[in-house]
Amino acid sequence: MLTPGPIGVFDSGYGGLTILSQMRERMPEYDFLYLGDNARTPYGTRSFEVVYEFTSQAVRTLFDMGCQLVILACNTASAKALRTIQQIDLPKIDPRKRVLGIIRPTVEYLGDITSTRHVGILATSGTIKSQSYPLEIKKLFPDITVSGEACPMWVPLVENNEAQSEGTDYFVGRHIDNLLAKDDKIDTIILGCTHYPILYDKIRRHTPEHIKVITQGEYVGRSLMNYLERHPEMDVLCTKQGTCRFLTTESVEIFRQYASIFFDNDIDVKSVALK
Ligand code: DGL
C-alpha cells in the first residue's frame, strides 16, 4: 500500500496558482503541494524534448516528496509531456501513481457551452503548435471548429507584473482581433494558458460581449473532484488536513513576491533543485 500524501500541482511558474486556488476552493479539505519551476519558466517557447525533460523531473520530485497524484497545471506541460509521462515514465516509476493534465478537463464541458460550434483558443506558442486543443476537442466533439492564436507576449507581461499596464492592452487587443479574424463565428474563447486569468478583465474588454471567455480553474477543479469520486483507490491516497505548501526552483523571496500577484495568502514556501 502506498503512503497517502498531498496532491502535487505542477506549473512552469506562477500560472498554476490560478488553478490551485480554484481547486482549493472546491476541495478545501485536501492537502496540496505546489511546485513552480520558476527558475526555468517560460516553457511556452521550448521544444518538446526540453518540456518533457523538465516536467518529468518535476513529477519525480513531487513523487519523492510523498505525492501519489500529480496534476500538470500547465497547458504547455500537459500538451508536450503528459502523454510520454503517462505511457513511458509511470509504468517504470510505479503504475499505481497518477499524473493528470488540464487540457482534457477544460474541453470536456465545451459541448454545452458553445452554440455556434465555433471555438477559439488563446495559448502559448508551444500549446498552439502542439495542436493538443483541436485534437482533444475533435475526439469529444467532432462538429466543433477550432481556431488558435499564440500569444507569446502574455506570459512575460504577467510574470513582469505588467498585467494592468497600457502596453498590455495593445498585445491583448491584437491577439483577440487576430483570433476573431480567423473565424467570425466564434462564440466561445478558451484561455488555454494558466497565466491568462490574470489578464481576464483586459481580455473581456477587448472581446465582443456575445462571446464567452472560459478560464480553466473552475473546470479543472470540477473534473478533479469527479475523478476522485470515480477513483476511491486514489482518493484514499490523498491526505486531507486542508494544508497547502509551495516549492520553487527560484529563491523563496522571489517566489513570495511574485506569488502575491496570483495568491494573496501568506505562504509556506521552500526552494528545491530539479534533476
Ligand atoms: N503556465 C503555462 C501554460 O499554462 C505557460 C507559461 C509558460 O510558457 O511557461 O501554458
Short mmCIF file of C-alpha atoms and ligand atoms in Angstrom, two decimals:
data_model
loop_
_atom_site.label_atom_id
_atom_site.label_comp_id
_atom_site.label_asym_id
_atom_site.label_seq_id
_atom_site.Cartn_x
_atom_site.Cartn_y
_atom_site.Cartn_z
CA MET A 1 0.00 0.00 0.00
CA LEU A 2 1.33 3.43 -0.96
CA THR A 3 1.57 6.06 1.77
CA PRO A 4 -1.05 8.81 1.35
CA GLY A 5 0.26 12.32 0.61
CA PRO A 6 -0.73 15.74 -0.72
CA ILE A 7 -1.93 16.27 -4.30
CA GLY A 8 1.02 17.58 -6.32
CA VAL A 9 0.34 20.56 -8.57
CA PHE A 10 2.99 21.49 -11.11
CA ASP A 11 3.42 24.54 -13.31
CA SER A 12 6.36 26.05 -15.17
CA GLY A 13 5.96 29.15 -12.99
CA TYR A 14 3.22 31.05 -11.23
CA GLY A 15 0.29 30.47 -13.61
CA GLY A 16 -0.73 27.18 -12.00
CA LEU A 17 -1.61 29.16 -8.88
CA THR A 18 -4.80 30.26 -10.67
CA ILE A 19 -5.74 26.57 -10.96
CA LEU A 20 -4.61 25.75 -7.43
CA SER A 21 -6.74 28.45 -5.85
CA GLN A 22 -9.84 27.14 -7.65
CA MET A 23 -9.07 23.56 -6.64
CA ARG A 24 -8.64 24.63 -3.02
CA GLU A 25 -11.93 26.49 -3.10
CA ARG A 26 -13.75 23.36 -4.25
CA MET A 27 -11.72 20.87 -2.19
CA PRO A 28 -10.67 22.72 0.97
CA GLU A 29 -10.12 19.54 2.98
CA TYR A 30 -7.38 18.18 0.66
CA ASP A 31 -3.64 18.81 1.10
CA PHE A 32 -1.76 20.34 -1.84
CA LEU A 33 1.93 20.66 -2.68
CA TYR A 34 2.60 23.19 -5.47
CA LEU A 35 5.84 23.16 -7.46
CA GLY A 36 6.76 26.08 -9.73
CA ASP A 37 9.82 25.73 -11.99
CA ASN A 38 10.22 29.48 -11.76
CA ALA A 39 13.94 29.42 -12.49
CA ARG A 40 13.33 27.90 -15.94
CA THR A 41 10.00 29.48 -16.91
CA PRO A 42 8.64 30.12 -19.52
CA TYR A 43 8.15 26.71 -21.14
CA GLY A 44 5.89 28.08 -23.88
CA THR A 45 8.62 28.54 -26.46
CA ARG A 46 10.69 25.45 -25.55
CA SER A 47 10.97 22.23 -27.60
CA PHE A 48 9.01 19.03 -26.87
CA GLU A 49 12.18 17.32 -25.60
CA VAL A 50 13.04 20.05 -23.12
CA VAL A 51 9.47 20.48 -21.82
CA TYR A 52 9.26 16.71 -21.34
CA GLU A 53 12.61 16.54 -19.53
CA PHE A 54 11.78 19.43 -17.17
CA THR A 55 8.25 18.19 -16.49
CA SER A 56 9.43 14.63 -15.86
CA GLN A 57 11.96 15.94 -13.30
CA ALA A 58 9.21 17.92 -11.58
CA VAL A 59 6.85 14.95 -11.43
CA ARG A 60 9.57 12.70 -9.94
CA THR A 61 10.36 15.38 -7.35
CA LEU A 62 6.69 15.62 -6.32
CA PHE A 63 6.52 11.81 -6.07
CA ASP A 64 9.70 11.85 -3.93
CA MET A 65 8.03 14.42 -1.68
CA GLY A 66 5.18 12.00 -1.00
CA CYS A 67 2.56 12.86 -3.66
CA GLN A 68 0.78 9.89 -5.27
CA LEU A 69 -1.28 12.05 -7.65
CA VAL A 70 0.17 14.95 -9.64
CA ILE A 71 -1.75 17.50 -11.71
CA LEU A 72 0.13 19.24 -14.50
CA ALA A 73 -1.48 22.65 -14.00
CA CYS A 74 0.31 23.94 -17.09
CA ASN A 75 -1.07 23.68 -20.60
CA THR A 76 2.36 23.62 -22.19
CA ALA A 77 3.47 20.69 -20.00
CA SER A 78 0.10 18.94 -20.49
CA ALA A 79 0.40 19.41 -24.27
CA LYS A 80 4.02 18.38 -24.65
CA ALA A 81 4.87 15.98 -21.81
CA LEU A 82 1.75 14.38 -20.32
CA ARG A 83 1.35 11.51 -22.75
CA THR A 84 5.00 10.42 -22.56
CA ILE A 85 4.98 10.63 -18.78
CA GLN A 86 1.79 8.53 -18.58
CA GLN A 87 2.91 5.97 -21.14
CA ILE A 88 6.67 5.69 -20.56
CA ASP A 89 7.57 7.10 -17.13
CA LEU A 90 4.72 5.95 -14.89
CA PRO A 91 4.96 2.21 -15.65
CA LYS A 92 8.65 2.42 -14.68
CA ILE A 93 8.21 4.61 -11.58
CA ASP A 94 5.07 2.99 -10.14
CA PRO A 95 1.95 2.18 -12.17
CA ARG A 96 -0.26 2.91 -9.14
CA LYS A 97 0.68 6.61 -9.16
CA ARG A 98 -1.18 9.05 -11.42
CA VAL A 99 -0.36 12.17 -13.45
CA LEU A 100 -3.25 14.15 -14.95
CA GLY A 101 -3.24 17.17 -17.27
CA ILE A 102 -5.59 20.13 -17.67
CA ILE A 103 -6.45 20.16 -21.38
CA ARG A 104 -8.98 17.34 -21.34
CA PRO A 105 -10.82 18.67 -18.24
CA THR A 106 -11.02 22.11 -19.88
CA VAL A 107 -12.67 20.84 -23.07
CA GLU A 108 -14.93 18.19 -21.50
CA TYR A 109 -17.75 20.67 -20.86
CA LEU A 110 -17.37 22.59 -24.14
CA GLY A 111 -20.24 20.80 -25.86
CA ASP A 112 -22.73 22.50 -23.53
CA ILE A 113 -21.11 25.93 -23.77
CA THR A 114 -20.80 26.75 -27.48
CA SER A 115 -23.94 27.28 -29.59
CA THR A 116 -22.33 28.18 -32.92
CA ARG A 117 -19.89 25.21 -32.56
CA HIS A 118 -17.01 27.59 -33.38
CA VAL A 119 -14.42 27.92 -30.62
CA GLY A 120 -11.20 29.94 -30.27
CA ILE A 121 -8.12 29.05 -28.21
CA LEU A 122 -5.65 31.60 -26.86
CA ALA A 123 -2.46 29.94 -25.58
CA THR A 124 1.34 29.89 -25.68
CA SER A 125 3.15 29.14 -28.96
CA GLY A 126 4.02 25.67 -27.63
CA THR A 127 0.43 24.74 -26.84
CA ILE A 128 -0.88 26.09 -30.15
CA LYS A 129 1.84 24.32 -32.17
CA SER A 130 1.19 21.02 -30.38
CA GLN A 131 -2.42 21.07 -31.72
CA SER A 132 -3.47 19.48 -28.40
CA TYR A 133 -6.64 21.53 -28.05
CA PRO A 134 -8.04 20.87 -31.55
CA LEU A 135 -7.13 17.17 -31.25
CA GLU A 136 -8.74 16.78 -27.83
CA ILE A 137 -11.86 18.74 -28.89
CA LYS A 138 -12.23 16.69 -32.10
CA LYS A 139 -12.19 13.48 -30.05
CA LEU A 140 -15.12 14.62 -27.90
CA PHE A 141 -16.99 16.97 -30.26
CA PRO A 142 -16.18 16.31 -33.94
CA ASP A 143 -18.67 19.01 -35.01
CA ILE A 144 -16.79 21.87 -33.32
CA THR A 145 -14.47 24.04 -35.44
CA VAL A 146 -11.39 25.23 -33.55
CA SER A 147 -9.12 28.21 -34.30
CA GLY A 148 -6.00 29.01 -32.29
CA GLU A 149 -3.89 32.10 -31.68
CA ALA A 150 -0.49 32.07 -29.98
CA CYS A 151 0.10 34.98 -27.60
CA PRO A 152 3.83 34.79 -26.87
CA MET A 153 3.99 38.14 -25.03
CA TRP A 154 1.25 37.48 -22.49
CA VAL A 155 3.15 35.23 -20.05
CA PRO A 156 6.19 37.54 -19.84
CA LEU A 157 3.87 40.53 -19.33
CA VAL A 158 2.10 38.77 -16.43
CA GLU A 159 5.34 37.48 -14.89
CA ASN A 160 6.78 41.02 -15.04
CA ASN A 161 3.76 42.39 -13.20
CA GLU A 162 2.60 44.37 -16.27
CA ALA A 163 -0.92 42.89 -16.31
CA GLN A 164 -2.55 46.24 -15.62
CA SER A 165 -0.38 48.41 -17.91
CA GLU A 166 -1.50 50.15 -21.10
CA GLY A 167 1.18 48.34 -23.13
CA THR A 168 -0.51 45.07 -22.23
CA ASP A 169 -3.79 46.39 -23.68
CA TYR A 170 -2.12 46.61 -27.05
CA PHE A 171 -0.98 42.97 -27.04
CA VAL A 172 -4.27 41.69 -25.65
CA GLY A 173 -6.30 43.58 -28.28
CA ARG A 174 -4.01 42.48 -31.10
CA HIS A 175 -4.26 38.75 -30.40
CA ILE A 176 -8.01 38.78 -29.83
CA ASP A 177 -8.51 40.66 -33.11
CA ASN A 178 -6.24 38.13 -34.88
CA LEU A 179 -8.23 35.21 -33.45
CA LEU A 180 -11.61 36.63 -34.40
CA ALA A 181 -10.33 37.45 -37.90
CA LYS A 182 -9.64 33.71 -38.36
CA ASP A 183 -13.28 32.80 -37.67
CA ASP A 184 -16.08 35.31 -37.15
CA LYS A 185 -18.50 32.63 -35.90
CA ILE A 186 -16.55 32.03 -32.67
CA ASP A 187 -18.88 32.30 -29.67
CA THR A 188 -16.53 30.82 -27.04
CA ILE A 189 -12.88 31.58 -26.30
CA ILE A 190 -10.83 29.27 -24.07
CA LEU A 191 -7.95 30.83 -22.16
CA GLY A 192 -5.61 27.88 -22.71
CA CYS A 193 -2.78 29.12 -20.51
CA THR A 194 -2.86 29.26 -16.74
CA HIS A 195 -1.45 32.79 -16.69
CA TYR A 196 -4.23 34.32 -18.72
CA PRO A 197 -6.88 34.62 -15.98
CA ILE A 198 -4.67 37.39 -14.59
CA LEU A 199 -5.44 39.30 -17.82
CA TYR A 200 -9.14 38.41 -17.68
CA ASP A 201 -10.50 41.97 -17.29
CA LYS A 202 -8.49 43.24 -20.24
CA ILE A 203 -9.37 40.19 -22.36
CA ARG A 204 -13.05 40.67 -21.55
CA ARG A 205 -12.86 44.35 -22.50
CA HIS A 206 -11.37 43.54 -25.92
CA THR A 207 -13.82 40.70 -26.65
CA PRO A 208 -17.33 41.35 -28.06
CA GLU A 209 -19.97 40.85 -25.39
CA HIS A 210 -21.73 37.89 -27.03
CA ILE A 211 -18.54 35.78 -26.87
CA LYS A 212 -17.97 33.69 -23.72
CA VAL A 213 -14.47 33.68 -22.24
CA ILE A 214 -13.64 30.45 -20.40
CA THR A 215 -10.99 30.19 -17.69
CA GLN A 216 -9.78 26.73 -16.71
CA GLY A 217 -9.70 26.68 -12.90
CA GLU A 218 -13.38 26.01 -12.41
CA TYR A 219 -13.45 23.13 -14.90
CA VAL A 220 -10.21 21.55 -13.70
CA GLY A 221 -11.42 21.69 -10.08
CA ARG A 222 -14.75 20.14 -11.02
CA SER A 223 -13.08 17.44 -13.07
CA LEU A 224 -10.59 16.55 -10.32
CA MET A 225 -13.39 16.12 -7.78
CA ASN A 226 -15.24 13.95 -10.25
CA TYR A 227 -12.07 11.90 -10.88
CA LEU A 228 -11.55 11.27 -7.16
CA GLU A 229 -15.18 10.21 -6.75
CA ARG A 230 -14.76 7.71 -9.57
CA HIS A 231 -11.38 6.53 -8.22
CA PRO A 232 -11.74 5.91 -4.48
CA GLU A 233 -8.47 3.93 -4.57
CA MET A 234 -6.69 7.21 -5.44
CA ASP A 235 -8.81 9.33 -3.12
CA VAL A 236 -7.61 7.32 -0.09
CA LEU A 237 -4.04 8.16 -1.15
CA CYS A 238 -4.76 11.92 -0.84
CA THR A 239 -4.33 13.30 2.68
CA LYS A 240 -6.98 15.70 3.96
CA GLN A 241 -5.80 18.23 6.52
CA GLY A 242 -6.50 21.32 4.40
CA THR A 243 -2.81 22.31 4.09
CA CYS A 244 -1.05 23.92 1.13
CA ARG A 245 2.71 24.14 0.73
CA PHE A 246 4.86 25.51 -2.07
CA LEU A 247 8.15 24.57 -3.73
CA THR A 248 10.04 26.73 -6.19
CA THR A 249 13.22 26.32 -8.22
CA GLU A 250 13.80 30.07 -7.73
CA SER A 251 14.65 31.78 -4.45
CA VAL A 252 11.98 31.75 -1.78
CA GLU A 253 11.95 35.59 -1.62
CA ILE A 254 11.32 35.95 -5.35
CA PHE A 255 8.57 33.30 -5.29
CA ARG A 256 6.82 35.00 -2.35
CA GLN A 257 6.95 38.39 -4.04
CA TYR A 258 5.54 37.20 -7.38
CA ALA A 259 3.12 34.64 -5.98
CA SER A 260 1.28 37.54 -4.37
CA ILE A 261 0.15 38.56 -7.91
CA PHE A 262 -1.78 35.28 -8.04
CA PHE A 263 -2.39 34.19 -4.48
CA ASP A 264 -2.99 36.57 -1.64
CA ASN A 265 -2.44 34.17 1.26
CA ASP A 266 0.63 34.06 3.48
CA ILE A 267 2.53 31.08 2.10
CA ASP A 268 4.86 28.30 3.28
CA VAL A 269 7.49 28.03 0.53
CA LYS A 270 10.80 26.17 0.15
CA SER A 271 13.43 26.13 -2.57
CA VAL A 272 14.08 22.89 -4.47
CA ALA A 273 16.52 21.78 -7.23
CA LEU A 274 15.16 19.61 -10.06
CA LYS A 275 17.32 16.93 -11.65
N1 DGL B 1 1.54 28.24 -17.48
C1 DGL B 1 1.91 27.82 -18.80
C2 DGL B 1 0.69 27.28 -19.55
O1 DGL B 1 -0.37 27.13 -19.00
C3 DGL B 1 2.51 28.92 -19.61
C4 DGL B 1 3.75 29.50 -19.06
C5 DGL B 1 4.98 29.09 -19.81
O2 DGL B 1 5.13 29.40 -21.00
O3 DGL B 1 5.82 28.51 -19.15
O4 DGL B 1 0.79 27.00 -20.71
#
